[in-house]
XYZ file of C-alpha atoms in Angstrom:
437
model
C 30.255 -43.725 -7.557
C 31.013 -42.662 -4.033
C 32.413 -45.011 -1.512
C 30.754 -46.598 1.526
C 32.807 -45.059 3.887
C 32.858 -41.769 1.706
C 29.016 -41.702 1.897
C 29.203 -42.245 5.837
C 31.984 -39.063 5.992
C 29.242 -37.327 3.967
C 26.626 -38.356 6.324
C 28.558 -37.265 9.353
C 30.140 -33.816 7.775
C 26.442 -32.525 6.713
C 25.304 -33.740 10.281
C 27.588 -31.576 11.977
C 26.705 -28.837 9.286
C 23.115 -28.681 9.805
C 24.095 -28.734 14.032
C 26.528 -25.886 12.942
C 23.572 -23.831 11.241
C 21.216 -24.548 13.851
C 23.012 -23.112 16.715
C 24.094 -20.135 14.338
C 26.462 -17.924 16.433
C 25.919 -19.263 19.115
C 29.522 -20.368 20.997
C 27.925 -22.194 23.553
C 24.550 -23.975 23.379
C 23.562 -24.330 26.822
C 20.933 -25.037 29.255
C 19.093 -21.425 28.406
C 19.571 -20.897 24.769
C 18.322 -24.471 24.871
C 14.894 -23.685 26.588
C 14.610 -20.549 24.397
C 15.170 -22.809 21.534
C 12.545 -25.532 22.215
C 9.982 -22.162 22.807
C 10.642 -20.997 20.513
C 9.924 -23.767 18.226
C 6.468 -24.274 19.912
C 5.398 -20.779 19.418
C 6.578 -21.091 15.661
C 3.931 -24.173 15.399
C 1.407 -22.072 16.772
C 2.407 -18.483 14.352
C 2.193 -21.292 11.604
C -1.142 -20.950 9.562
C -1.827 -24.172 7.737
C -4.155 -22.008 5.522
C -2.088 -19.348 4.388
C -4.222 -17.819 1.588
C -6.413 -16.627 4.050
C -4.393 -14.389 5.165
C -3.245 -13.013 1.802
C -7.458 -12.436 0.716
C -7.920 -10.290 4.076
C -4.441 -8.178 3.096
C -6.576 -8.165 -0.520
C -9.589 -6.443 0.998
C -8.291 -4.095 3.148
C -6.459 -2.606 0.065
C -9.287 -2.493 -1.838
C -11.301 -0.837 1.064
C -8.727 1.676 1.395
C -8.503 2.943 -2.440
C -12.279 2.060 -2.852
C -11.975 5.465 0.105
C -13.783 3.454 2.675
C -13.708 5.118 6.377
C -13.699 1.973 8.134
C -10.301 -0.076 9.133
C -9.681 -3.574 9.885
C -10.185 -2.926 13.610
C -12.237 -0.486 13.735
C -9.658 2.067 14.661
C -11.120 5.797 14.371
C -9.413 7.389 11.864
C -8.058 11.201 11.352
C -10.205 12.694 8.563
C -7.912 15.747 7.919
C -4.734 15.558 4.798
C -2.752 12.630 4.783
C -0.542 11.077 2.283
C -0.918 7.529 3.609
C -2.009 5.069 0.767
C -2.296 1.778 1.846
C -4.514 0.209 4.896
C -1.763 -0.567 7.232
C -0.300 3.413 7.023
C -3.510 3.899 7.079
C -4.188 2.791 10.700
C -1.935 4.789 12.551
C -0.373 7.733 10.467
C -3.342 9.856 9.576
C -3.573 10.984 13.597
C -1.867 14.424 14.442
C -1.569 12.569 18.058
C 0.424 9.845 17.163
C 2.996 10.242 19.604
C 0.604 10.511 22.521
C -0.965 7.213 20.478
C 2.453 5.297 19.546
C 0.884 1.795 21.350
C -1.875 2.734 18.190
C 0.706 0.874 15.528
C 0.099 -2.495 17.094
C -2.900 -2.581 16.246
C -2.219 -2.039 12.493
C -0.240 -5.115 11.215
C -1.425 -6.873 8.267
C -0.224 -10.085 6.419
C 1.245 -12.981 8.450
C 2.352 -10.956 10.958
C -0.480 -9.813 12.010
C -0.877 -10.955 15.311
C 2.080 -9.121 16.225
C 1.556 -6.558 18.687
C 5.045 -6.174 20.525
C 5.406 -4.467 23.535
C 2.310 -2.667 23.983
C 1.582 -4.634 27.117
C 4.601 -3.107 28.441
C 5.647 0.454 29.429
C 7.698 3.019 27.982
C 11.716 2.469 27.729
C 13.374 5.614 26.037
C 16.688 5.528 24.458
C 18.895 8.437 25.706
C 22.476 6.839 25.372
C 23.390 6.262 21.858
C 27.028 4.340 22.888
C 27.268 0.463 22.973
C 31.116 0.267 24.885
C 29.759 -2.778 27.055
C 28.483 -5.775 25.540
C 28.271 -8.090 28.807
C 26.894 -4.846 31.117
C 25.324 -2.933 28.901
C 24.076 1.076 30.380
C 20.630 1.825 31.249
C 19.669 4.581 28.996
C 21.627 2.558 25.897
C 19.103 0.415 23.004
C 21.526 -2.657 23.716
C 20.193 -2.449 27.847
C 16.733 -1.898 26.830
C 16.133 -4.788 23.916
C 17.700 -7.584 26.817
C 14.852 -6.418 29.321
C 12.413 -8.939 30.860
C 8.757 -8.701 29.375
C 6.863 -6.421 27.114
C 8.831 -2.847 26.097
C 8.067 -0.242 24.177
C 11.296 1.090 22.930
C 11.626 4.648 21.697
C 14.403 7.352 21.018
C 14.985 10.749 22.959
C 16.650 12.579 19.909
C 18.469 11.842 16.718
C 21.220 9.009 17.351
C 23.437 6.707 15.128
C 24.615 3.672 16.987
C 27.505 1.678 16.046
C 27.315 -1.655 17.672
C 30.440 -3.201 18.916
C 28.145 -6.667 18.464
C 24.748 -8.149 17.109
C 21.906 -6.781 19.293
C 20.611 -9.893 20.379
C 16.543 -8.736 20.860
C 14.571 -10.794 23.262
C 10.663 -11.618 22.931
C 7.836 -9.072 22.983
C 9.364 -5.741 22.019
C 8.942 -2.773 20.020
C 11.683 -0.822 18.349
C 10.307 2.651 17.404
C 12.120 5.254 16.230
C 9.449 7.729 15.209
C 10.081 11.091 15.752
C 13.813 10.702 15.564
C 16.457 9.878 13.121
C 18.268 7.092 14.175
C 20.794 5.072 12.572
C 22.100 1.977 12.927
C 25.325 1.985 10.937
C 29.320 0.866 10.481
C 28.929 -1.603 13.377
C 26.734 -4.937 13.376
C 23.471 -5.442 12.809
C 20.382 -6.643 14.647
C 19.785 -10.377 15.968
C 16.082 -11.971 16.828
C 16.881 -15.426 17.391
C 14.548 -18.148 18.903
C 12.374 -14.979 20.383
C 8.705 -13.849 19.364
C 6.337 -11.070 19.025
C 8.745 -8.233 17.693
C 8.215 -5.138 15.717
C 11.265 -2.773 14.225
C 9.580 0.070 13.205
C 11.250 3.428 11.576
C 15.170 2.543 11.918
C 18.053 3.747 9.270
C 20.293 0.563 8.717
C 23.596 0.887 6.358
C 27.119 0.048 6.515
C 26.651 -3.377 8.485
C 29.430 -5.328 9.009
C 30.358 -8.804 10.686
C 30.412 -8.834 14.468
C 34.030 -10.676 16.170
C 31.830 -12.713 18.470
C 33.289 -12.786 22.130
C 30.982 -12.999 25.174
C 27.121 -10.694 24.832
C 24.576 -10.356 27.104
C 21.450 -11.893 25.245
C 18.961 -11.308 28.507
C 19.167 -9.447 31.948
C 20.210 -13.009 33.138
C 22.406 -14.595 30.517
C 25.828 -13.774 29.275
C 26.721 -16.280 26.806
C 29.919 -17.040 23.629
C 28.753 -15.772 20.808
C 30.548 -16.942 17.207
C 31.027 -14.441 14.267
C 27.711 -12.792 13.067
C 27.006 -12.564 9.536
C 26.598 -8.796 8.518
C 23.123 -8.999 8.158
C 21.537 -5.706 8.500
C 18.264 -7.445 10.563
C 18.151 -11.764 10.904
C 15.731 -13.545 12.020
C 16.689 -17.137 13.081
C 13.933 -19.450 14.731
C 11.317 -17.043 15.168
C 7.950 -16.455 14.976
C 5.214 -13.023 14.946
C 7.709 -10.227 13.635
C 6.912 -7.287 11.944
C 9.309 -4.559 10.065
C 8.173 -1.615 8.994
C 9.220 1.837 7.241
C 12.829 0.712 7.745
C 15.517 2.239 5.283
C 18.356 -0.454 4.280
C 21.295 -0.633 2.366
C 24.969 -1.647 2.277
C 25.121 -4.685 4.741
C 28.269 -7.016 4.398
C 25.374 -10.038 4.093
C 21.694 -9.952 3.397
C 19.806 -6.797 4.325
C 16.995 -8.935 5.823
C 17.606 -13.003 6.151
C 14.837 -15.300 8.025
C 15.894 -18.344 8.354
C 15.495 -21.611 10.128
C 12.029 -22.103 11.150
C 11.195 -18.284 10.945
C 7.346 -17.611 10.264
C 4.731 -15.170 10.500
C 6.089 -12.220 9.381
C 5.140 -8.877 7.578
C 8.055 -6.981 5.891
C 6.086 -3.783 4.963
C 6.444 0.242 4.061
C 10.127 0.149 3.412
C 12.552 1.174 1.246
C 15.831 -0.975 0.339
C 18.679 0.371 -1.792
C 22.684 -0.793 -2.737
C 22.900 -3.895 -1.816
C 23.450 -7.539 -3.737
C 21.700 -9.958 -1.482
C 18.332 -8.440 -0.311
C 16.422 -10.429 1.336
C 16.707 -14.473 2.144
C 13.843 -16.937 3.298
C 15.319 -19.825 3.891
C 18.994 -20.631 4.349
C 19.406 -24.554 3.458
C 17.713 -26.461 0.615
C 18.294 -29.296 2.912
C 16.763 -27.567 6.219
C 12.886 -28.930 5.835
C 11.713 -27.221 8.254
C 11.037 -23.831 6.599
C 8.124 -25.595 5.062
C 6.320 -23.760 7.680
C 7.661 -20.249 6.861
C 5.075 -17.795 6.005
C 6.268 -14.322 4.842
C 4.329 -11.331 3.208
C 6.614 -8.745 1.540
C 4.264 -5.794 0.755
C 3.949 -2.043 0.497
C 8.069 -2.015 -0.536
C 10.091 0.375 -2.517
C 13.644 -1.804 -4.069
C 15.104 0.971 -5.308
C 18.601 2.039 -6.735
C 21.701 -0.137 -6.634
C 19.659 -3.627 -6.027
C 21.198 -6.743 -7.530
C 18.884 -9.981 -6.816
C 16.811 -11.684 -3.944
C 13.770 -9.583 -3.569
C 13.339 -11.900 -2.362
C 14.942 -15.264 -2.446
C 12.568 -17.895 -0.651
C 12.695 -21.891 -0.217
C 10.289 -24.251 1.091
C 7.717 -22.281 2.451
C 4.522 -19.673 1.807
C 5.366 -16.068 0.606
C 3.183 -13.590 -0.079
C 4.585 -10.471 -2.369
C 2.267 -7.446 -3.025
C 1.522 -4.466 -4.069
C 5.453 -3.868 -4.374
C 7.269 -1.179 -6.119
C 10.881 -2.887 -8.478
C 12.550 -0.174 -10.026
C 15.666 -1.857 -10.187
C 17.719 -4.896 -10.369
C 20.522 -6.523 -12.295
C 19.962 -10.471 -11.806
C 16.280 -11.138 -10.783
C 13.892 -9.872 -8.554
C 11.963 -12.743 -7.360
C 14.154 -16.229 -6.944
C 13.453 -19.624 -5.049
C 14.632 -23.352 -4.438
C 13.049 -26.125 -3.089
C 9.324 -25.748 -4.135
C 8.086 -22.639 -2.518
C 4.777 -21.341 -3.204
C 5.070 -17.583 -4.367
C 2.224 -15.678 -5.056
C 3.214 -12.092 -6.747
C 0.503 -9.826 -6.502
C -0.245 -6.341 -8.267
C 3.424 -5.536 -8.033
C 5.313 -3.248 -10.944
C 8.229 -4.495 -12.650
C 10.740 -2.185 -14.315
C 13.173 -4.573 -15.989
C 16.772 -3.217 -16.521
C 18.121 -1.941 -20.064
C 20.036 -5.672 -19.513
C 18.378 -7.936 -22.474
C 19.509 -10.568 -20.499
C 17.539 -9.520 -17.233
C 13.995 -8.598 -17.879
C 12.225 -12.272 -16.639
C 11.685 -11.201 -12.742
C 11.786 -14.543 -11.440
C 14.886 -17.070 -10.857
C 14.826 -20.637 -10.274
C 17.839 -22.477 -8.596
C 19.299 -25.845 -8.586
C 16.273 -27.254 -10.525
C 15.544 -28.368 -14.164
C 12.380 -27.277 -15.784
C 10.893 -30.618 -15.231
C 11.173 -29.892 -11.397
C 10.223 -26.400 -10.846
C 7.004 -26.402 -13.529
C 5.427 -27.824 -10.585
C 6.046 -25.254 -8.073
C 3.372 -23.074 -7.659
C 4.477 -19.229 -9.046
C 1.865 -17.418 -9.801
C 1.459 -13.696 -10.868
C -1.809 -11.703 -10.631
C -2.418 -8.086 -11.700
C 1.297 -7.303 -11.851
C 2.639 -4.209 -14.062
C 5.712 -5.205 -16.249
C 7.019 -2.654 -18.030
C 10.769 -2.356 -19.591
C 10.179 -5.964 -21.107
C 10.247 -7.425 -17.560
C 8.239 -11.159 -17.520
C 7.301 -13.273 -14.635
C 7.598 -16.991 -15.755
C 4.651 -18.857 -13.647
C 5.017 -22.141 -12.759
C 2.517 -25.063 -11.095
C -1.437 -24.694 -10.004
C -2.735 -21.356 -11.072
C -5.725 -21.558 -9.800
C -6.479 -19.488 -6.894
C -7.081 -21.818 -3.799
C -8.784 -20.123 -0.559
C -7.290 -21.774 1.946
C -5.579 -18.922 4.106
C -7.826 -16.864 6.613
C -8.624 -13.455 6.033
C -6.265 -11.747 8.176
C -3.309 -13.423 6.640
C -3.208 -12.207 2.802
C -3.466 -8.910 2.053
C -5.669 -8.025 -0.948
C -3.843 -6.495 -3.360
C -4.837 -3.602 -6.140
C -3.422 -3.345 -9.726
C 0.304 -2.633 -10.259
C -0.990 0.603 -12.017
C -1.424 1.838 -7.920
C 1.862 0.704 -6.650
C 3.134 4.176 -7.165
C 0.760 5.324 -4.863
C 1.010 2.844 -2.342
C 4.428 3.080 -2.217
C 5.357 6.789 -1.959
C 6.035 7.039 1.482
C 8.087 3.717 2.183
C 11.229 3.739 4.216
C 12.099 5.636 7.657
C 9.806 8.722 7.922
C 10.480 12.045 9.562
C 7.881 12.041 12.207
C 7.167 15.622 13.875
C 5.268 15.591 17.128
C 1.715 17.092 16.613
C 1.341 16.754 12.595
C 0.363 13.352 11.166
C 3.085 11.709 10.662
């Protein structure tokens, strides 16, 4: 039995833990991270759909419209009719046009799942990427990807040539850009990783990230009119902390000192689509605290994937809230695939399974910190997924499909026999002007 006072310490040490993990990196909490925080949480209210199957049935019927060889897209978008290899409704949009880098503003239009209302900076103009150094953190160069993610108001963010940038420190991203690397091969490796904290309506589209590594801290620039202290960062190859509308797409990941993609605290609507993760342990975490209750409003779809080689667990890891895996590709793992605390409702659809030669790791999903009598009541369910190698998904709670979600939330998904297919093209592509991409 634990002492009164002992209780109170406990009381007051997790209090100043949960302040710790809320202000994440952040050295100084001050009068502007403070206003971004509080927007931040008001826009994540409003990204929050309280009827999140909705959007999974619309991600459902746009695949089935694209393999059923339909001509007509979600927004009526006209399509190229020539040879392309895209496969699923959301490559679909943008990749079949030979003009696509007259038409780059084209891929907002094209998001699917809960991030679908993210449309980045296509309100903006044109910022191109010329200077591949990152030397000043507090005064970053025009010309350099740290000066253009600070900038005030929409941006669309592109790359004059092949680049790999090493960042010195996190690249803190503020609200309502696009990163797009298309057409160029850019890397962001042996330096830190990227930062979207307390900032919406963000899309990372096309990047190379390996060999991330923890960031000293020290002072950054986090906007054209805020330098602030900054703690250690994490490793993370991209984390999202606090924020709401963000879509990644036909990244390429691997080798990160800590997660490859982590979305924590508050973090909702988002769409982690067409890419292609390899050698790493930790993949991807949703949800950082079994104690932090407000990821009950985190809503993630995880769809169109390839985890490939060298994969150990977390693909991903979720707790508390909504997430929506489909139409997935799992060729390998060592631990699990699919793991979760704290009731979250996962719904794996039309996803394949290769289990390892590991006797001891075929089931695909992993419940933590809970006895049977617990978790049976979370809701896991698995529909139209291929397991093959002896891999099982062990469902849990109310199988019965509930309609709740709109439409343009959850993505319809085909059988796992199509994943192949849907699949083929995931990670960083090598976009050439004047050829569909």
């Amino acid at each position: 039995m634990v002492a009164p006072t002992s209780r109170a310490m406990l009381g007051v040490l997790l209090t100043l833990s949960l302040v710790a993990t809320a202000y994440a990196d952040i050295g100084n909490f001050d009068d502007y991270w403070k206003s971004r925080a509080a927007k931040a949480e008001k826009a994540a209210a409003k990204a929050f759909d309280p009827n999140p199957e909705n959007v999974t049935d619309i991600l459902n019927a746009e695949v089935e419209q694209e393999l059923s060889g339909s001509n007509d897209t979600r927004r009526n978008l006209k399509r190229y009719t020539g040879p392309c290899l895209a496969t699923n409704p959301i490559d679909r949009c943008w990749r079949c046009d030979p003009n696509w880098a007259k038409n780059r503003k084209k891929l907002a239009d094209c998001a699917l799942g809960f991030g679908w209302r993210t449309i980045g900076g296509k309100l903006g103009p044109f910022y191109v990427v010329n200077d591949s150094s990152d030397s000043d953190i507090t005064e970053p160069k025009p010309g350099t990807l740290r000066h253009a993610v600070i900038q005030k108001g929409p941006l669309w963010i592109t790359f004059s040539t092949n680049m790999a940038i090493r960042l010195t420190q996190e690249l803190i991203v503020s609200s309502d850009k696009t990163i797009d690397a298309r057409g160029a091969n850019v890397q962001i490796a042996y330096g830190a990783g990227i930062t979207l904290q307390y900032v919406q309506n963000v899309i990372i589209h096309g990047l190379r990230i390996h060999h991330i590594v923890m960031g000293s801290g020290g002072m950054i620039r986090d906007s054209v009119d805020h330098v602030g202290l900054r703690t250690m960062s994490d490793g993370d190859g991209i984390s999202i902390f606090g924020s709401s509308n963000i879509w990644i797409d036909h990244v390429s990941m691997s080798n990160c000192q800590d997660g490859l993609i982590d979305a924590i605290m508050g973090s909702t609507a988002i769409t982690i689509s067409n890419s292609h993760f390899t050698h790493h342990n930790d993949v991807m975490l949703f949800g950082a605290s079994d104690g932090y209750s407000n990821d009950q409003i985190m809503q993630v779809t995880v769809a169109f994937n390839h985890f490939g080689q060298g994969l150990v667990q977390r693909m991903p890891r979720c707790r508390w809230g909504f997430f929506h895996v489909v139409n997935n590709d799992y060729t390998h793992w060592l631990m699990y695939a699919i793991g979760g605390s704290q009731h979250p409702i996962i719904i794996s659809q039309g996803n394949r399974f290769i289990a390892p030669p590991n006797v001891n790791a075929k089931e695909v999903t992993k419940r933590e910190y809970s006895p049977e009598s617990v978790w049976k009541t979370w809701t896991w369910r698995s529909e139209g997924d291929l397991m093959m190698n002896g891999a099982f998904f062990v469902t849990s709670g109310d199988q019965r499909k509930k309609r709740p979600f709109s439409k343009m939330d959850m993505i319809s998904y085909r059988e796992g026999t199509y994943v192949t297919r849907m699949t083929r093209m995931s990670g960083a592509l090598p976009c050439f002007i004047g050829r569909p991409c």
